[in-house]
Amino acid sequence: MKHEDEVDRIIADWSRARPDLDLAPLSVFSRLSRIAKHLDRARAHAFERSGLSSWEFDVLAVLRRGGEPYRQSPKTLVQQTMVSSGTMTNRIDRMAERKLVRRLTDPNDGRGVLVEMTQQGQTLVDAAMTRLSDAEERLLAGLPRSERDRLAALLRRLAASVDRFESPVTEPITLPALD
């Protein structure tokens, strides 16, 4: 039995208003958008409960995933968090003030800098990751493992397809013009 959701109702309305359009993409991306809103709320709550903002978690997560000694170049942080270098500089400054990270001179390049996570940063990012994992598990609880795996595989393919439109962070994405 098929269960209708809000997106089905929206598509039905659009089908009546614009029967000339292929609304199949709307059925995918509207659902992704709605799911993303739920995920954003769950993530924000997990991070807030752990004393972090979303962007602080993003930076600390890059450092934590990189393994000991939990340090990376600002360039790596920019690439992995998909923000501009100016934004990253501001973030590092603010996180250093909170004693979540510290700047070190790069031993391989005296002019270079490395960003290292502090013990306090590690404690907070580990707590946030535990809470995030629990929250995401609750969001997926309605799907058995086999469906989760299939969904992950399909989303991986969709992400690869969508990524072909990705431009450098500083440039806007250019989509085809409407006639």
XYZ file of N, CA and C in Angstrom, residues 15-136:
366
model
N 0.900 19.370 -10.616
C 0.461 18.658 -11.827
C -0.806 19.277 -12.402
N -1.690 19.710 -11.518
C -2.903 20.389 -11.981
C -2.573 21.787 -12.507
N -1.673 22.482 -11.804
C -1.335 23.861 -12.195
C -0.446 23.914 -13.427
N 0.474 22.940 -13.557
C 1.433 22.924 -14.676
C 1.565 21.514 -15.234
N 0.543 21.020 -15.930
C 0.605 19.656 -16.462
C 1.686 19.471 -17.529
N 2.264 20.567 -17.999
C 3.303 20.499 -19.029
C 4.684 20.154 -18.470
N 4.838 20.148 -17.155
C 6.152 19.920 -16.551
C 6.336 18.473 -16.118
N 7.576 17.996 -16.231
C 7.954 16.700 -15.679
C 8.344 16.956 -14.224
N 7.534 16.487 -13.307
C 7.747 16.777 -11.885
C 8.495 15.662 -11.154
N 9.017 14.688 -11.883
C 9.763 13.597 -11.243
C 10.942 14.116 -10.410
N 11.726 15.098 -10.905
C 12.817 15.598 -10.057
C 12.317 16.214 -8.743
N 11.149 16.845 -8.789
C 10.577 17.447 -7.582
C 10.289 16.376 -6.528
N 9.875 15.196 -6.984
C 9.571 14.131 -6.030
C 10.825 13.669 -5.284
N 11.978 13.794 -5.907
C 13.235 13.426 -5.264
C 13.764 14.576 -4.412
N 13.946 15.738 -5.037
C 14.630 16.829 -4.344
C 13.787 17.495 -3.267
N 12.475 17.507 -3.415
C 11.635 18.041 -2.340
C 11.723 17.160 -1.101
N 11.758 15.857 -1.319
C 11.909 14.952 -0.171
C 13.292 15.113 0.466
N 14.317 15.215 -0.368
C 15.668 15.434 0.183
C 15.707 16.732 0.986
N 15.071 17.763 0.476
C 15.051 19.055 1.168
C 14.343 18.941 2.520
N 13.218 18.267 2.540
C 12.470 18.099 3.793
C 13.276 17.266 4.791
N 13.894 16.197 4.304
C 14.730 15.366 5.176
C 15.907 16.179 5.699
N 16.503 17.005 4.836
C 17.644 17.832 5.250
C 17.248 18.795 6.369
N 16.037 19.324 6.315
C 15.585 20.221 7.391
C 15.494 19.482 8.713
N 14.955 18.262 8.699
C 14.904 17.453 9.926
C 16.319 17.146 10.420
N 17.197 16.790 9.481
C 18.577 16.478 9.842
C 19.284 17.708 10.406
N 19.083 18.861 9.785
C 19.707 20.094 10.289
C 19.285 20.369 11.728
N 17.993 20.178 12.019
C 17.511 20.397 13.395
C 18.139 19.397 14.361
N 18.205 18.120 13.957
C 18.791 17.094 14.816
C 20.276 17.370 15.061
N 20.972 17.777 13.997
C 22.395 18.090 14.140
C 22.610 19.305 15.031
N 21.854 20.354 14.785
C 22.003 21.569 15.596
C 21.775 21.250 17.069
N 20.778 20.416 17.363
C 20.494 20.048 18.751
C 21.644 19.226 19.345
N 22.155 18.267 18.572
C 23.277 17.443 19.061
C 24.505 18.302 19.330
N 24.791 19.238 18.424
C 25.971 20.081 18.593
C 25.779 21.051 19.755
N 24.587 21.643 19.843
C 24.304 22.591 20.931
C 24.432 21.911 22.285
N 23.910 20.703 22.400
C 24.014 19.958 23.660
C 25.465 19.648 23.998
N 26.320 19.652 23.007
C 27.741 19.372 23.216
C 28.574 20.645 23.305
N 27.933 21.794 23.247
C 28.653 23.059 23.388
C 29.333 23.544 22.127
N 28.861 23.088 20.958
C 29.466 23.492 19.690
C 28.414 24.051 18.737
N 28.864 24.888 17.834
C 28.020 25.284 16.711
C 28.294 24.300 15.581
N 27.450 24.317 14.572
C 27.633 23.396 13.440
C 28.981 23.597 12.760
N 29.371 24.856 12.562
C 30.636 25.111 11.868
C 31.834 24.711 12.723
N 31.723 24.841 14.041
C 32.814 24.381 14.907
C 32.943 22.860 14.815
N 31.795 22.179 14.812
C 31.824 20.732 14.657
C 32.500 20.352 13.347
N 32.156 21.043 12.262
C 32.733 20.723 10.949
C 34.255 20.778 10.982
N 34.799 21.840 11.561
C 36.259 22.003 11.614
C 36.882 20.941 12.526
N 36.313 20.772 13.710
C 36.851 19.781 14.645
C 36.736 18.363 14.088
N 35.673 18.090 13.340
C 35.488 16.761 12.765
C 36.590 16.449 11.753
N 36.983 17.442 10.965
C 38.086 17.227 10.014
C 39.362 16.877 10.777
N 39.625 17.608 11.844
C 40.828 17.350 12.634
C 40.766 15.972 13.302
N 39.614 15.629 13.860
C 39.466 14.351 14.576
C 39.585 13.173 13.629
N 38.937 13.270 12.468
C 38.975 12.170 11.493
C 40.377 11.948 10.945
N 41.182 13.001 10.951
C 42.544 12.899 10.428
C 43.473 12.099 11.318
N 43.043 11.816 12.530
C 43.854 11.026 13.460
C 44.917 11.865 14.161
N 45.559 11.214 15.123
C 46.591 11.915 15.895
C 47.704 12.362 14.971
N 48.245 13.512 15.180
C 48.105 14.426 16.315
C 46.976 15.449 16.158
N 45.972 15.159 15.345
C 44.794 16.013 15.176
C 45.163 17.411 14.711
N 45.938 17.456 13.641
C 46.304 18.756 13.064
C 46.268 18.679 11.550
N 45.889 19.818 10.961
C 45.788 19.932 9.508
C 46.184 21.341 9.106
N 46.474 21.496 7.843
C 46.734 22.834 7.310
C 45.395 23.556 7.129
N 45.410 24.874 7.197
C 44.186 25.619 6.907
C 43.630 25.285 5.514
N 44.518 25.021 4.559
C 44.071 24.679 3.202
C 43.226 23.405 3.217
N 43.655 22.405 3.963
C 42.892 21.164 4.078
C 41.538 21.435 4.731
N 41.530 22.259 5.764
C 40.271 22.604 6.432
C 39.320 23.320 5.473
N 39.849 24.212 4.659
C 39.041 24.929 3.661
C 38.440 23.933 2.672
N 39.265 23.045 2.163
C 38.801 22.078 1.166
C 37.734 21.142 1.723
N 37.939 20.673 2.925
C 37.022 19.677 3.477
C 35.744 20.276 4.049
N 35.764 21.548 4.419
C 34.547 22.169 4.942
C 33.836 23.020 3.893
N 34.476 23.191 2.740
C 33.883 23.904 1.610
C 33.504 25.356 1.946
N 34.422 26.054 2.608
C 34.249 27.486 2.865
C 35.450 28.217 2.279
N 35.352 29.535 2.218
C 36.465 30.322 1.682
C 37.600 30.400 2.703
N 38.773 30.770 2.237
C 39.921 30.880 3.148
C 39.692 31.986 4.175
N 39.041 33.078 3.766
C 38.737 34.159 4.709
C 37.801 33.695 5.808
N 36.802 32.921 5.432
C 35.873 32.379 6.419
C 36.607 31.441 7.367
N 37.491 30.608 6.823
C 38.224 29.666 7.669
C 39.134 30.409 8.640
N 39.792 31.455 8.178
C 40.651 32.237 9.075
C 39.839 32.765 10.252
N 38.666 33.288 9.962
C 37.781 33.810 11.014
C 37.363 32.693 11.963
N 37.056 31.545 11.419
C 36.637 30.415 12.255
C 37.767 29.936 13.149
N 38.954 29.840 12.594
C 40.105 29.406 13.393
C 40.359 30.409 14.514
N 40.283 31.705 14.204
C 40.463 32.735 15.239
C 39.474 32.537 16.387
N 38.220 32.364 16.031
C 37.175 32.223 17.055
C 37.334 30.935 17.853
N 37.726 29.867 17.184
C 37.913 28.598 17.886
C 39.155 28.630 18.776
N 40.174 29.357 18.343
C 41.375 29.506 19.178
C 41.030 30.298 20.438
N 40.188 31.313 20.310
C 39.741 32.083 21.485
C 39.018 31.190 22.482
N 38.267 30.212 21.979
C 37.531 29.280 22.845
C 38.408 28.116 23.311
N 39.663 28.104 22.863
C 40.625 27.060 23.219
C 40.208 25.679 22.702
N 39.574 25.663 21.522
C 39.219 24.411 20.861
C 40.327 23.966 19.923
N 41.085 24.935 19.405
C 42.222 24.669 18.519
C 43.344 25.628 18.872
N 44.526 25.322 18.357
C 45.656 26.249 18.469
C 46.419 26.224 17.151
N 47.074 27.329 16.873
C 47.904 27.424 15.671
C 49.339 27.028 16.037
N 49.956 26.274 15.124
C 51.349 25.879 15.297
C 52.100 26.221 14.020
N 53.382 26.483 14.161
C 54.219 26.663 12.976
C 54.430 25.299 12.337
N 54.268 25.245 11.028
C 54.460 23.995 10.303
C 55.946 23.648 10.328
N 56.333 22.505 10.913
C 57.749 22.156 11.001
C 58.399 21.912 9.627
N 57.574 21.638 8.613
C 58.096 21.405 7.269
C 58.156 22.674 6.429
N 57.561 23.753 6.940
C 57.529 25.027 6.212
C 57.419 26.132 7.257
N 58.509 26.765 7.559
C 58.564 27.788 8.600
C 57.570 28.917 8.408
N 57.124 29.141 7.171
C 56.123 30.184 6.918
C 54.705 29.665 7.074
N 54.545 28.347 7.070
C 53.221 27.726 7.111
C 52.692 27.569 8.523
N 51.399 27.350 8.592
C 50.708 27.180 9.868
C 49.933 25.868 9.826
N 49.860 25.214 10.955
C 48.998 24.055 11.130
C 47.991 24.382 12.225
N 46.812 23.812 12.116
C 45.781 23.990 13.138
C 45.668 22.663 13.868
N 45.808 22.722 15.189
C 45.761 21.515 16.006
C 44.592 21.593 16.983
N 43.868 20.493 17.095
C 42.759 20.415 18.028
C 43.303 20.256 19.450
N 42.697 20.959 20.394
C 43.070 20.827 21.800
C 42.307 19.660 22.429
N 42.677 19.308 23.657
C 41.954 18.255 24.383
C 40.499 18.664 24.585
N 40.261 19.934 24.875
C 38.882 20.410 25.040
C 38.097 20.256 23.733
N 38.727 20.590 22.611
C 38.088 20.410 21.311
C 37.745 18.956 21.055
N 38.667 18.058 21.392
C 38.428 16.634 21.182
C 37.280 16.137 22.059
N 37.252 16.563 23.292
C 36.171 16.151 24.194
C 34.815 16.580 23.641
N 34.738 17.823 23.183
C 33.464 18.335 22.668
C 33.064 17.671 21.355
N 34.007 17.474 20.432
C 33.659 16.868 19.145
C 33.281 15.399 19.330
N 33.930 14.700 20.253
C 33.562 13.309 20.509
C 32.148 13.215 21.090
N 31.818 14.104 22.019
C 30.460 14.119 22.585
C 29.441 14.451 21.503
N 29.751 15.429 20.669
C 28.830 15.823 19.600
C 28.639 14.684 18.606
N 29.715 13.972 18.281
C 29.610 12.884 17.318
C 28.762 11.748 17.879
N 28.891 11.459 19.149
C 28.062 10.428 19.784
C 26.594 10.835 19.721
N 26.312 12.073 20.081
C 24.924 12.556 20.036
C 24.393 12.580 18.607
N 25.226 12.980 17.658
C 24.815 13.014 16.260
C 24.503 11.605 15.758
N 25.363 10.666 16.072
C 25.150 9.282 15.651
C 23.831 8.747 16.203
N 23.550 9.034 17.466
C 22.294 8.599 18.082
C 21.092 9.256 17.396
N 21.190 10.550 17.114
C 20.083 11.278 16.478
C 19.832 10.759 15.067
N 20.902 10.519 14.319
C 20.733 10.026 12.953
C 20.174 8.608 12.952
